[in-house]
Tab-separated table of C-alpha atoms (C1' of nucleotides) in Angstrom:
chain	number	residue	atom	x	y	z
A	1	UNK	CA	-17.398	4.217	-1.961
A	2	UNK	CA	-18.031	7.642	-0.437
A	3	UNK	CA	-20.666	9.987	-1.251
A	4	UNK	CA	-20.374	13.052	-1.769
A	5	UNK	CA	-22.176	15.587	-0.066
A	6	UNK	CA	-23.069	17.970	-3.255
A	7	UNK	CA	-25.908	17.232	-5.336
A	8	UNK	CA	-24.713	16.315	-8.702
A	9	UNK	CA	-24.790	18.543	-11.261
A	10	UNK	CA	-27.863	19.162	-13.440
A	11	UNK	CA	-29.530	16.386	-11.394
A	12	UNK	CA	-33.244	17.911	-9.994
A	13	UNK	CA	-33.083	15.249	-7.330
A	14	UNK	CA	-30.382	14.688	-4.632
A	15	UNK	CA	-30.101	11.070	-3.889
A	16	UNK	CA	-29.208	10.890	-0.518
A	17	UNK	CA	-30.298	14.448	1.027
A	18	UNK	CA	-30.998	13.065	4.979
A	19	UNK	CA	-27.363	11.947	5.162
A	20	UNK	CA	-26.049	14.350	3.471
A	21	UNK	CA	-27.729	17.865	5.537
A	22	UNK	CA	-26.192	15.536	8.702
A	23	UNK	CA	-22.353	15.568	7.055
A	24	UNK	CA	-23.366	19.162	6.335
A	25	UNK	CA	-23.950	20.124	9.902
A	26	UNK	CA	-21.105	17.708	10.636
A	27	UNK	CA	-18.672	20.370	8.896
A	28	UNK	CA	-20.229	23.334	9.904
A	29	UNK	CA	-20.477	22.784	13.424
A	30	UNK	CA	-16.503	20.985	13.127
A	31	UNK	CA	-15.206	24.251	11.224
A	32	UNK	CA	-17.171	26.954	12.538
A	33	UNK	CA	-19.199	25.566	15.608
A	34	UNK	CA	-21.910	24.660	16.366
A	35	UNK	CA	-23.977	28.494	16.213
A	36	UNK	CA	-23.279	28.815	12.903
A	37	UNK	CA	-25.143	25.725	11.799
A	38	UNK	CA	-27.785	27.103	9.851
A	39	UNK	CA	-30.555	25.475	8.154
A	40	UNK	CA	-29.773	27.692	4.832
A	41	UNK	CA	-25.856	27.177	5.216
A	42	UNK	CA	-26.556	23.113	4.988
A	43	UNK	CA	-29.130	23.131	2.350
A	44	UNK	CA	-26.209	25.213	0.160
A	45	UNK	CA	-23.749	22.940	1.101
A	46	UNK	CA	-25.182	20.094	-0.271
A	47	UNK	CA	-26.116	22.063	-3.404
A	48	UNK	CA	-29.741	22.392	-2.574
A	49	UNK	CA	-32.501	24.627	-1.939
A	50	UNK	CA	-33.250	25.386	1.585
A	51	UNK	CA	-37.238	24.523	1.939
A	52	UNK	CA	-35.626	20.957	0.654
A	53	UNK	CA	-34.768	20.118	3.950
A	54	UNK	CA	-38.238	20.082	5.372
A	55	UNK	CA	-39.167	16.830	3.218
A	56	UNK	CA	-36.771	14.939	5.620
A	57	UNK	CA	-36.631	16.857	8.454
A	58	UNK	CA	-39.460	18.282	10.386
A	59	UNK	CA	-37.890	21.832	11.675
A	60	UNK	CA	-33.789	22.632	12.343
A	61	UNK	CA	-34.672	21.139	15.590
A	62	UNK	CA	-34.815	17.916	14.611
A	63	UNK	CA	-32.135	17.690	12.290
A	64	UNK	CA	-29.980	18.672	15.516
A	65	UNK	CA	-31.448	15.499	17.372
A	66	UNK	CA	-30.768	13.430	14.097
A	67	UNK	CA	-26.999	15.066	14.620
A	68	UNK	CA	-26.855	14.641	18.488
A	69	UNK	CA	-28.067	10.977	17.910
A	70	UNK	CA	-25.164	10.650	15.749
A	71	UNK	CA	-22.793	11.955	17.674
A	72	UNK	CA	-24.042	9.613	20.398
A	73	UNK	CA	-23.728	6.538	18.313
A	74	UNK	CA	-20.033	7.965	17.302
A	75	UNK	CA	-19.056	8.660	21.025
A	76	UNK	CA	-19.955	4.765	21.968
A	77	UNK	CA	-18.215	3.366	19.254
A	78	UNK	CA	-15.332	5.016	20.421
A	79	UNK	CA	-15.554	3.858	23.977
A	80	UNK	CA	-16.472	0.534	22.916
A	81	UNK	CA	-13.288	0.371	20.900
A	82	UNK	CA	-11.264	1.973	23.993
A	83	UNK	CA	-12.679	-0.610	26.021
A	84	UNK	CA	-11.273	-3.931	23.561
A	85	UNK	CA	-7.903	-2.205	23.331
A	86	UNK	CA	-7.648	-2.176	26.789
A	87	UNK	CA	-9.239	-5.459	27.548
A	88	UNK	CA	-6.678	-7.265	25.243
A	89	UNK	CA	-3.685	-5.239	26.207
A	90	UNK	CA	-4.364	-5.603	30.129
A	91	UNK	CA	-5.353	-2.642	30.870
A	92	UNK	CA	-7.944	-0.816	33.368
A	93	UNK	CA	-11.176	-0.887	31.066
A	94	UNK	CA	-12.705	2.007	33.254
A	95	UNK	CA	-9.671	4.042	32.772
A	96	UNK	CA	-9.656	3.407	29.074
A	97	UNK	CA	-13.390	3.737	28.693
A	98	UNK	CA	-13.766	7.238	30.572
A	99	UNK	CA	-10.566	8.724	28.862
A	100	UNK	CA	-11.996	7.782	25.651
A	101	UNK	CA	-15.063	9.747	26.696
A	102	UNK	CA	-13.224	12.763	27.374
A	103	UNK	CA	-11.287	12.877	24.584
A	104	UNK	CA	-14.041	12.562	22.411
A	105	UNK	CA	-15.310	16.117	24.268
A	106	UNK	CA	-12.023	17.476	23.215
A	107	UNK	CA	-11.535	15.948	19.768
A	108	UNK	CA	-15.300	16.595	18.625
A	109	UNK	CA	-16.333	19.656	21.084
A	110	UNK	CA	-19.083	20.535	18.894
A	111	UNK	CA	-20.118	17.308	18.673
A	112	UNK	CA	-20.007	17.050	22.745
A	113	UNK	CA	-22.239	20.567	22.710
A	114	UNK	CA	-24.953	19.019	20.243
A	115	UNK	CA	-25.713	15.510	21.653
A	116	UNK	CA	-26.456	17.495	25.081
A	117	UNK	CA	-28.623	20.535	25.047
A	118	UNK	CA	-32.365	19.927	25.675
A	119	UNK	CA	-33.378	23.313	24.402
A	120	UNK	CA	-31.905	22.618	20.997
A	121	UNK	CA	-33.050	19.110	20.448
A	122	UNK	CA	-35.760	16.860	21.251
A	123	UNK	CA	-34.667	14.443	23.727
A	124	UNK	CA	-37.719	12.949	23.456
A	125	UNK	CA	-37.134	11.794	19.927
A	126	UNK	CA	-36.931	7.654	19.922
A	127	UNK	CA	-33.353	7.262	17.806
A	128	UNK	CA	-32.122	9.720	20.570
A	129	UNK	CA	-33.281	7.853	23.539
A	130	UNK	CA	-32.415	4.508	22.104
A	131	UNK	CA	-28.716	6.117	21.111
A	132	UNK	CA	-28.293	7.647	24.759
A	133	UNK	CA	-29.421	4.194	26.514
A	134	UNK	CA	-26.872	2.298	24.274
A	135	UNK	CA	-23.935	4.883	25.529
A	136	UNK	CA	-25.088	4.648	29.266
A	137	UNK	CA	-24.752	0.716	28.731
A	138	UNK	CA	-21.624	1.449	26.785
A	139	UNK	CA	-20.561	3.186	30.285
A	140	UNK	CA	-21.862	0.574	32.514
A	141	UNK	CA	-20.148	-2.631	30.575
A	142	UNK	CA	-16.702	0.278	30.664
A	143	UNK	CA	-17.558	-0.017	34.935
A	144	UNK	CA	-18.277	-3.582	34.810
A	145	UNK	CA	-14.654	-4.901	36.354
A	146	UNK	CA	-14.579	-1.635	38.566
A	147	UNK	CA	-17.418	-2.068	40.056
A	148	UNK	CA	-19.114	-4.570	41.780
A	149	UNK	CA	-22.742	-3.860	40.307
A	150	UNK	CA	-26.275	-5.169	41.897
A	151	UNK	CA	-28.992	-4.329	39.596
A	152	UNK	CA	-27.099	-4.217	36.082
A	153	UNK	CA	-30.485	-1.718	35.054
A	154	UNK	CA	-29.988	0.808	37.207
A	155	UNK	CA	-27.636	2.981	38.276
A	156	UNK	CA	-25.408	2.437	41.502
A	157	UNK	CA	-24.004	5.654	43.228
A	158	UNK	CA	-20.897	4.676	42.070
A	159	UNK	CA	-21.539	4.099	38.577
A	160	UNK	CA	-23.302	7.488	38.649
A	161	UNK	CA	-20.175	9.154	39.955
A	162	UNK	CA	-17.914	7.632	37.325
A	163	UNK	CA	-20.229	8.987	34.585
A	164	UNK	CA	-20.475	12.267	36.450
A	165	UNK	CA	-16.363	12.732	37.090
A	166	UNK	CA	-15.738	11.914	33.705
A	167	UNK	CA	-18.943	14.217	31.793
A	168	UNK	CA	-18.691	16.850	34.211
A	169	UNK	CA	-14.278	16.739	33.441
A	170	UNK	CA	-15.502	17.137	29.706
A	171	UNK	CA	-17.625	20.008	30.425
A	172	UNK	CA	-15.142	21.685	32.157
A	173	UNK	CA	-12.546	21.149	29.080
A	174	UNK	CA	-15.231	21.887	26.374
A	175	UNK	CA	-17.195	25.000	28.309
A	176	UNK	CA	-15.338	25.793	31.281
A	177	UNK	CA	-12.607	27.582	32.627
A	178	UNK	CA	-10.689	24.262	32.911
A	179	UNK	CA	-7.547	23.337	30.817
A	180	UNK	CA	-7.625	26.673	29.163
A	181	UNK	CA	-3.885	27.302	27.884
A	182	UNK	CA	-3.337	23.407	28.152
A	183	UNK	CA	-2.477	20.867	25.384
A	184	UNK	CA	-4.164	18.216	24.261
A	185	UNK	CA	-1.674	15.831	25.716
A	186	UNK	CA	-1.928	17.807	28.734
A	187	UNK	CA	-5.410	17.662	29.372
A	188	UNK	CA	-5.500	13.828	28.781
A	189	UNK	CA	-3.102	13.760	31.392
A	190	UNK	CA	-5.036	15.357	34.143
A	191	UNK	CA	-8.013	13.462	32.830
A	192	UNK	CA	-5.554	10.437	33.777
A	193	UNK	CA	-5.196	11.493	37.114
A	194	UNK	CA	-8.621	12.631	37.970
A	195	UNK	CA	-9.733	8.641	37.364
A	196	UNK	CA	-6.614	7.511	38.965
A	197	UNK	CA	-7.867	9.637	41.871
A	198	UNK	CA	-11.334	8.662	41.338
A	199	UNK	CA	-10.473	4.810	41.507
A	200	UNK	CA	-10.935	4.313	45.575
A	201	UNK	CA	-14.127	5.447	45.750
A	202	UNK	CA	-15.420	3.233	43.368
A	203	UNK	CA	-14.842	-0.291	44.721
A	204	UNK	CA	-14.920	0.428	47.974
A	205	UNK	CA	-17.227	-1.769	50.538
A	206	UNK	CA	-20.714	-0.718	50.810
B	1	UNK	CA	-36.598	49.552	47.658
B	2	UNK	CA	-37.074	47.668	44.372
B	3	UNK	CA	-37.006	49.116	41.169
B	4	UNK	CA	-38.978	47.699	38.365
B	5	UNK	CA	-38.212	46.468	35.589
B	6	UNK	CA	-40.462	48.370	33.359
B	7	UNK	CA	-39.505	52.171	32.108
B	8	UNK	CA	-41.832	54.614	34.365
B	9	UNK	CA	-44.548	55.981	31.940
B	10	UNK	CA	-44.026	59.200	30.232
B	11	UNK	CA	-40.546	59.597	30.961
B	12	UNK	CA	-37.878	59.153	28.042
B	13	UNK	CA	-34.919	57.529	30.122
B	14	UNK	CA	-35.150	54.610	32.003
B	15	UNK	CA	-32.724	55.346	34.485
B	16	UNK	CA	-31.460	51.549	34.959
B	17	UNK	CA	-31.851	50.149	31.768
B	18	UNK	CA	-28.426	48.131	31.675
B	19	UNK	CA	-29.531	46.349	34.884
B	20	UNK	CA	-33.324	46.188	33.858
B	21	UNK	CA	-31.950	44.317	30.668
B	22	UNK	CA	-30.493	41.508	32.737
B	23	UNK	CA	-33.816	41.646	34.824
B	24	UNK	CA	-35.600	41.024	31.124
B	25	UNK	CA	-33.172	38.020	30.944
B	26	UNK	CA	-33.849	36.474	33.783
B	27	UNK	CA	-37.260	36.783	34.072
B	28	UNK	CA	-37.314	35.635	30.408
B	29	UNK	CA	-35.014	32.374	30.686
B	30	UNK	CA	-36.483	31.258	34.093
B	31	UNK	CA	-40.145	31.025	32.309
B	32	UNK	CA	-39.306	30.609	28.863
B	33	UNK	CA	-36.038	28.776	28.790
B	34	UNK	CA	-32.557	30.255	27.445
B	35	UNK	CA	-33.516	29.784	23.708
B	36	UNK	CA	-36.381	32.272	24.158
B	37	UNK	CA	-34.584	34.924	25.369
B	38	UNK	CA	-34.239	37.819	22.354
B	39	UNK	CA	-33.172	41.379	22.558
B	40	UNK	CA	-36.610	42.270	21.345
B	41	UNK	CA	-38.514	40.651	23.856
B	42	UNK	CA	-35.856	41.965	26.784
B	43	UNK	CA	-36.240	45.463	25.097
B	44	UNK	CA	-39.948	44.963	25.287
B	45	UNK	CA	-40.525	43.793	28.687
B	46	UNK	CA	-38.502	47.098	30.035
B	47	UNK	CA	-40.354	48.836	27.964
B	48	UNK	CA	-37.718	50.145	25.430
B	49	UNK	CA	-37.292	49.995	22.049
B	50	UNK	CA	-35.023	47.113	20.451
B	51	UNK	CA	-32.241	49.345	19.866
B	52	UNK	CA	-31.419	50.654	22.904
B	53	UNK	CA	-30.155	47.573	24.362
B	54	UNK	CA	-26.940	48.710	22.807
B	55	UNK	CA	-25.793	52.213	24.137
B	56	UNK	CA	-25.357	49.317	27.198
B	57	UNK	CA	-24.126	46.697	25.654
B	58	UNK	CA	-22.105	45.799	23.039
B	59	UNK	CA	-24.069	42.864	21.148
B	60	UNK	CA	-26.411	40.568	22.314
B	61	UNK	CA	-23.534	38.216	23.156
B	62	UNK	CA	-22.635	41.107	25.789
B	63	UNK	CA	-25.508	41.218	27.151
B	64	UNK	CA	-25.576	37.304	27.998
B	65	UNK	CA	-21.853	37.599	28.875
B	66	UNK	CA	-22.986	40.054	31.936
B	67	UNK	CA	-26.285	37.897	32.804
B	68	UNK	CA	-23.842	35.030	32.778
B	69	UNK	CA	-21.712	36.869	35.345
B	70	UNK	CA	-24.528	37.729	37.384
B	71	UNK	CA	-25.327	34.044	37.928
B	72	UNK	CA	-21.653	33.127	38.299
B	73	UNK	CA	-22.046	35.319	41.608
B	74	UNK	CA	-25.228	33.816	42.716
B	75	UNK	CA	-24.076	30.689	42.405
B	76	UNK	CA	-20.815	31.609	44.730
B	77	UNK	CA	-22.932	33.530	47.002
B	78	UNK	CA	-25.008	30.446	47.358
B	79	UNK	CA	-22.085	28.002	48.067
B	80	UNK	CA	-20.821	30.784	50.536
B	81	UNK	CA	-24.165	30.416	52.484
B	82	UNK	CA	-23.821	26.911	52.538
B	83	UNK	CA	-20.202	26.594	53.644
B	84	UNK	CA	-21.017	28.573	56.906
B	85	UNK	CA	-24.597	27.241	58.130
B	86	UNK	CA	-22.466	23.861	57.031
B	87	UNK	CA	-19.724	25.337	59.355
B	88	UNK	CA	-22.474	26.807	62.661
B	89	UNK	CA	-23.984	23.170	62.000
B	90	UNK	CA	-20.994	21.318	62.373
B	91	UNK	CA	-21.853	19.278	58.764
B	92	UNK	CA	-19.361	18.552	56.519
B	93	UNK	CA	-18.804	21.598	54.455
B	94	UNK	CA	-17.533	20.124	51.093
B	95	UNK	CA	-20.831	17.827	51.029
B	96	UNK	CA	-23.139	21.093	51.897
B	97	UNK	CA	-21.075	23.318	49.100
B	98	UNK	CA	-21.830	20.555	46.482
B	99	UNK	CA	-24.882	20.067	47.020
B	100	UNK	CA	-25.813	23.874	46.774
B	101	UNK	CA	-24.307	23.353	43.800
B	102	UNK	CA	-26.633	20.682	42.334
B	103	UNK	CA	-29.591	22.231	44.287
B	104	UNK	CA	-28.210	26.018	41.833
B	105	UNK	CA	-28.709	23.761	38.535
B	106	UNK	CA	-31.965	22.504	39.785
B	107	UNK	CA	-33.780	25.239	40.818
B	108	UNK	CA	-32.487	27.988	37.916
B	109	UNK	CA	-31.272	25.637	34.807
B	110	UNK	CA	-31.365	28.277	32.424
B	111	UNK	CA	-29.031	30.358	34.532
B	112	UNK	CA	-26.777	27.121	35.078
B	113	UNK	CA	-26.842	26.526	31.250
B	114	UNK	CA	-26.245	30.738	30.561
B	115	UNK	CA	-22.881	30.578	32.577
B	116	UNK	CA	-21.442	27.641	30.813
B	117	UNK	CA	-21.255	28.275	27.042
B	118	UNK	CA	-18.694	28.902	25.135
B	119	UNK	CA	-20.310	30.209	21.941
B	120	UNK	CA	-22.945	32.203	23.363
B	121	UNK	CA	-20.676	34.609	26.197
B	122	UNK	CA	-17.826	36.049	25.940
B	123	UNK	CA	-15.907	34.008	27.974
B	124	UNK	CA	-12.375	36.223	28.191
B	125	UNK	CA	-14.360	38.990	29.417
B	126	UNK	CA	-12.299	40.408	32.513
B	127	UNK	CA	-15.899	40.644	34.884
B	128	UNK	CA	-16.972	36.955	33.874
B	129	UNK	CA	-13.021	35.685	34.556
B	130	UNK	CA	-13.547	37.573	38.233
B	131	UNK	CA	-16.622	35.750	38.947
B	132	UNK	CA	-15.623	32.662	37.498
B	133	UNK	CA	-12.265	32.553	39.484
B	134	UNK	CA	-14.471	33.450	42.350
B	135	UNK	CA	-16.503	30.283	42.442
B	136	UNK	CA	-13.517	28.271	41.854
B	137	UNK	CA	-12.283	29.578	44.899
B	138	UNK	CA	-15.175	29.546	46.717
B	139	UNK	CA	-15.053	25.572	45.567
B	140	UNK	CA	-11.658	24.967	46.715
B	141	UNK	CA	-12.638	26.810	50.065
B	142	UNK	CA	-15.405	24.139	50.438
B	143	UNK	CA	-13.606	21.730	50.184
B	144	UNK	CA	-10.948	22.505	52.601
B	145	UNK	CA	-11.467	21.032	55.435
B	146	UNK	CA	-12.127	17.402	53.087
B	147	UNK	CA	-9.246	17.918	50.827
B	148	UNK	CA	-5.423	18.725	52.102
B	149	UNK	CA	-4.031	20.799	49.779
B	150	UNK	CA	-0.340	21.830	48.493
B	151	UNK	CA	-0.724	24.830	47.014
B	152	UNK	CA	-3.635	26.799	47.272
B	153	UNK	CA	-3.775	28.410	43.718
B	154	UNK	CA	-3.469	25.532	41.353
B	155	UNK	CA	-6.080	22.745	41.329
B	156	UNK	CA	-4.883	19.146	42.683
B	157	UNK	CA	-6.445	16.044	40.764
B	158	UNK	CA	-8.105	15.995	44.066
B	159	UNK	CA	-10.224	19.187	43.400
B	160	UNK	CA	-10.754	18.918	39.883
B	161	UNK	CA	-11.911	15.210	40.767
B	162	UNK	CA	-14.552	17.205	43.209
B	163	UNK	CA	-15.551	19.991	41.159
B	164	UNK	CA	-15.979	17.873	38.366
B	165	UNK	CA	-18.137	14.959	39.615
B	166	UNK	CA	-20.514	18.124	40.822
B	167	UNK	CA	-20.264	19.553	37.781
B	168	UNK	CA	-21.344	16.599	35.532
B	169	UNK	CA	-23.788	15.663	37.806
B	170	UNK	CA	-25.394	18.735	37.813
B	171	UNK	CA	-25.114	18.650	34.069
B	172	UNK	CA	-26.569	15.385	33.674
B	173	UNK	CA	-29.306	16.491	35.814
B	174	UNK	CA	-30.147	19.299	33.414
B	175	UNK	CA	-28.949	18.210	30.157
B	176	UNK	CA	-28.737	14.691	30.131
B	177	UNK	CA	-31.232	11.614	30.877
B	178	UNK	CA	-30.321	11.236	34.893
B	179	UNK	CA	-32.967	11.680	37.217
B	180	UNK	CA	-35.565	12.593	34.222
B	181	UNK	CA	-38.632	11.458	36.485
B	182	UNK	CA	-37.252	11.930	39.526
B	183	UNK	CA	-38.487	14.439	42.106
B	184	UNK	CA	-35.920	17.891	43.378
B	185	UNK	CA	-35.724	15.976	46.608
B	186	UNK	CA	-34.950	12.521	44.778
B	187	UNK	CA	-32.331	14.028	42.796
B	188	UNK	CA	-30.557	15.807	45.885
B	189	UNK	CA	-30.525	12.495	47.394
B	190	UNK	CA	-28.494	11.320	44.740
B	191	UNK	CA	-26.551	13.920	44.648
B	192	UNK	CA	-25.735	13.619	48.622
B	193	UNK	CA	-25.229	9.693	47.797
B	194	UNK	CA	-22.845	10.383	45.105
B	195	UNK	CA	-20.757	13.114	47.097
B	196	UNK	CA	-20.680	10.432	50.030
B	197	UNK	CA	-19.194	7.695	47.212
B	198	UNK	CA	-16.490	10.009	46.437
B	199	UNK	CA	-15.425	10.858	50.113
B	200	UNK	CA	-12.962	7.639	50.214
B	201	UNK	CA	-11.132	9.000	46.993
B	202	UNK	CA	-10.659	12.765	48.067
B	203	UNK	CA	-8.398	12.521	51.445
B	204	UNK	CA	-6.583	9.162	50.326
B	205	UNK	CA	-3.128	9.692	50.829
B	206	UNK	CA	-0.986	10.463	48.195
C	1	DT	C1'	-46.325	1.141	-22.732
C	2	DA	C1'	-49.241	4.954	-21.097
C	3	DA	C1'	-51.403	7.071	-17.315
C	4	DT	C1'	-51.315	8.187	-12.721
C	5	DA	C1'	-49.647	8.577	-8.035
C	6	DA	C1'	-46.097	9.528	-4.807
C	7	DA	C1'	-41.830	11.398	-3.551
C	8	DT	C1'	-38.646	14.937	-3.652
C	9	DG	C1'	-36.801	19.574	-4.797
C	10	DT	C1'	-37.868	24.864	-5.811
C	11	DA	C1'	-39.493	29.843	-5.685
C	12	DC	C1'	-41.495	32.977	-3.205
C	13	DA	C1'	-43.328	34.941	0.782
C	14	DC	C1'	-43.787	35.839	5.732
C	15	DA	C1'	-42.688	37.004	10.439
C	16	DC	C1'	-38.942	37.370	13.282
C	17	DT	C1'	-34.022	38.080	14.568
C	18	DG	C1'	-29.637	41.044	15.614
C	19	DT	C1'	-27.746	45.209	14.292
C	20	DT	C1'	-26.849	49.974	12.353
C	21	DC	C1'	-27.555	54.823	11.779
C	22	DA	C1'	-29.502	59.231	11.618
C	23	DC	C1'	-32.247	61.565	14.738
C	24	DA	C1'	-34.772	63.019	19.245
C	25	DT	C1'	-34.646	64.044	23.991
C	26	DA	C1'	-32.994	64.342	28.460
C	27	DT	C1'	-29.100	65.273	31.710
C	28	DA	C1'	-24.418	67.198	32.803
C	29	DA	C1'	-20.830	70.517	32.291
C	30	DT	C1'	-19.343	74.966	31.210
D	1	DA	C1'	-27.897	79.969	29.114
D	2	DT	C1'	-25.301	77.478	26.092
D	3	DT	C1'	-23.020	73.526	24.871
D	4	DA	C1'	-21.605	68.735	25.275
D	5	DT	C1'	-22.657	64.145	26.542
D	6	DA	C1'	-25.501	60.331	27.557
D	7	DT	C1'	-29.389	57.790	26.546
D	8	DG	C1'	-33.644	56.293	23.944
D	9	DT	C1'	-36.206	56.014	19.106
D	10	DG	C1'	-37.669	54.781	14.241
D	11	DA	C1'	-36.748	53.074	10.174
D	12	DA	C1'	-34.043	50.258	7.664
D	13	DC	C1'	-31.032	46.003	6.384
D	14	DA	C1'	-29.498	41.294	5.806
D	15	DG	C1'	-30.134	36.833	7.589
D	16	DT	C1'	-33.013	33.264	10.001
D	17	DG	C1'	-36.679	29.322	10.231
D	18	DT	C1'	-40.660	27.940	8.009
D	19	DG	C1'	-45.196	27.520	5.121
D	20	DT	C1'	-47.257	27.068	0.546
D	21	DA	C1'	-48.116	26.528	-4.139
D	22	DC	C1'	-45.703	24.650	-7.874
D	23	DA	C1'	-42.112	21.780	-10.709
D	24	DT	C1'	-39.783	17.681	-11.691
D	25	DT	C1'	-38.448	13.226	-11.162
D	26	DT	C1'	-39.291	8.316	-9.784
D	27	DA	C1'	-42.553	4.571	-8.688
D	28	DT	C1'	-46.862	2.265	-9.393
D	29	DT	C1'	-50.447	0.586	-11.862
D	30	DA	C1'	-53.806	-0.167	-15.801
DNA sequence: TAATAAATGTACACACTGTTCACATATAAT
DNA sequence: ATTATATGTGAACAGTGTGTACATTTATTA
């Protein structure tokens, strides 16, 4: 059963208005980025006034960290999926894990913008830190057969360049001059090869 | 001789007022943070009304397009600086051009956010593609003596490995939760760490 | 069931933003 | 000296986030 993200007609009271300003900035920020996500644009899109917003969010601000949070949750879901495909079909989970990561960035590049801006969110915000902990474990558990880990609660130098190669590769697609004229396929390619490339430095002896 | 920022009292033109804008932005962003930065307030702080920010440029957009620029070439002159005390030193250059480029993010995030962003420059402007072509090659000149390369104008998996584990740890640094309690010096020990990890994988035969 | 409380949505207002346009003033060219 | 060009101004406009007093619906309680 899917809601829709209108209020229903002659109906004074929304239902599900929380959710719904979230799928609003959801197709915003998908169709027209993420600067035109307006407070006033999502309140109309989900057939409502725009002070409404304010009873379940306390400023545009944290509606964004409710979105980035989100986004977060959707990003590990994704990787955790890339990383059972792999498992069960024999192949390397880091690979899998880290190309699922970028092609979120290239799928969802709005998405990739919100869940990492600190001036546009509050990454203090308790959903947000829990969400961003769960992906860097995500992450970790992707490393696990790559790397030979010590202390699985803190980051080894290697596990902090995997997550660096492969956010810093997204960047590059999603804000930089990386990739520009390439294809999709193209740039999943190179991704390929950059972690192919990446591979001796991770399980080599201390 | 330094020129102020400020329009000289009395007089009608400013006499620098393009550059003084970019001044405004700076001076803005480094103590306020990007999202703080307005035309008003840069018109104010030169001492000019709002409006004349654009007999120099365009839009705002413009404006952050040129600031963006200006950064762009800090950041190369700053890797350029690097390379060669690297070079008189006898360090290894690649490791010394990262890190300045970690060290650029830490000490001026606004400017390291300004000159990645997609939706808030103009990123096909022909000044901003100079300077950004210029860093990459100041990155792939870095990294020469670490990396042997084929051909000198397109990137090998080898370079794009480089520039992006930089890259996203720098990002991670300033956007994301890595090294949130951590000291500068902490965090360029991390960085110097991670740049030693990825050593093995850069001059691995092919 | 009737009365009341709490939650949720609205209308209007406010200060602030980028931007435009007719106008003012200074500098350059003729 | 006159004219053209460049540069800065003031007032206006629509659009933004947000606060506040009010309206309406749902939940709670007597």
């Amino acid at each position: 059963m899917r809601r829709s993200i209108q209020k229903e007609k002659n109906s004074y009271h929304h239902g599900h208005l929380a959710e719904s300003l979230l799928d609003a900035v959801d197709e915003i920020a998908t169709r027209f980025g993420l600067e035109a996500v307006t407070l006033r644009a999502c309140a109309k899109l989900a057939g409502v006034s725009p002070s409404s917003a304010f009873r379940h969010y306390a400023d545009k601000r944290a509606l964004l960290t409710a979105f980035a949070t989100r986004a977060l949750k959707q990003l590990s879901a994704a990787m955790a999926d890339a990383k059972s495909h792999a498992r069960i079909q024999g192949n390397n989970e880091f690979s899998a894990v880290g190309l699922a990561y970028v092609e979120f960035a290239l799928d969802k590049p709005a998405f990739f913008r919100a869940m990492w801006r600190e001036e546009t969110i509050y990454t203090n915000d308790e959903e947000y830190i829990a969400a961003a902990r769960q992906l860097s474990a995500h992450l970790q558990s992707g490393f696990a057969d790559t790397i030979e880990d010590k202390d699985p609660n803190s980051f080894s130098p290697q596990e902090i360049l995997a997550w660096s190669a492969v956010h810093g590769l997204a960047n590059l697609f999603v804000e930089g001059p990386v990739g520009k004229g390439a294809t999709k396929t193209e740039k999943l390619q190179l991704a390929t090869e950059m972690i192919r490339t990446l591979a001796p430095a991770l399980n080599s002896a201390e």
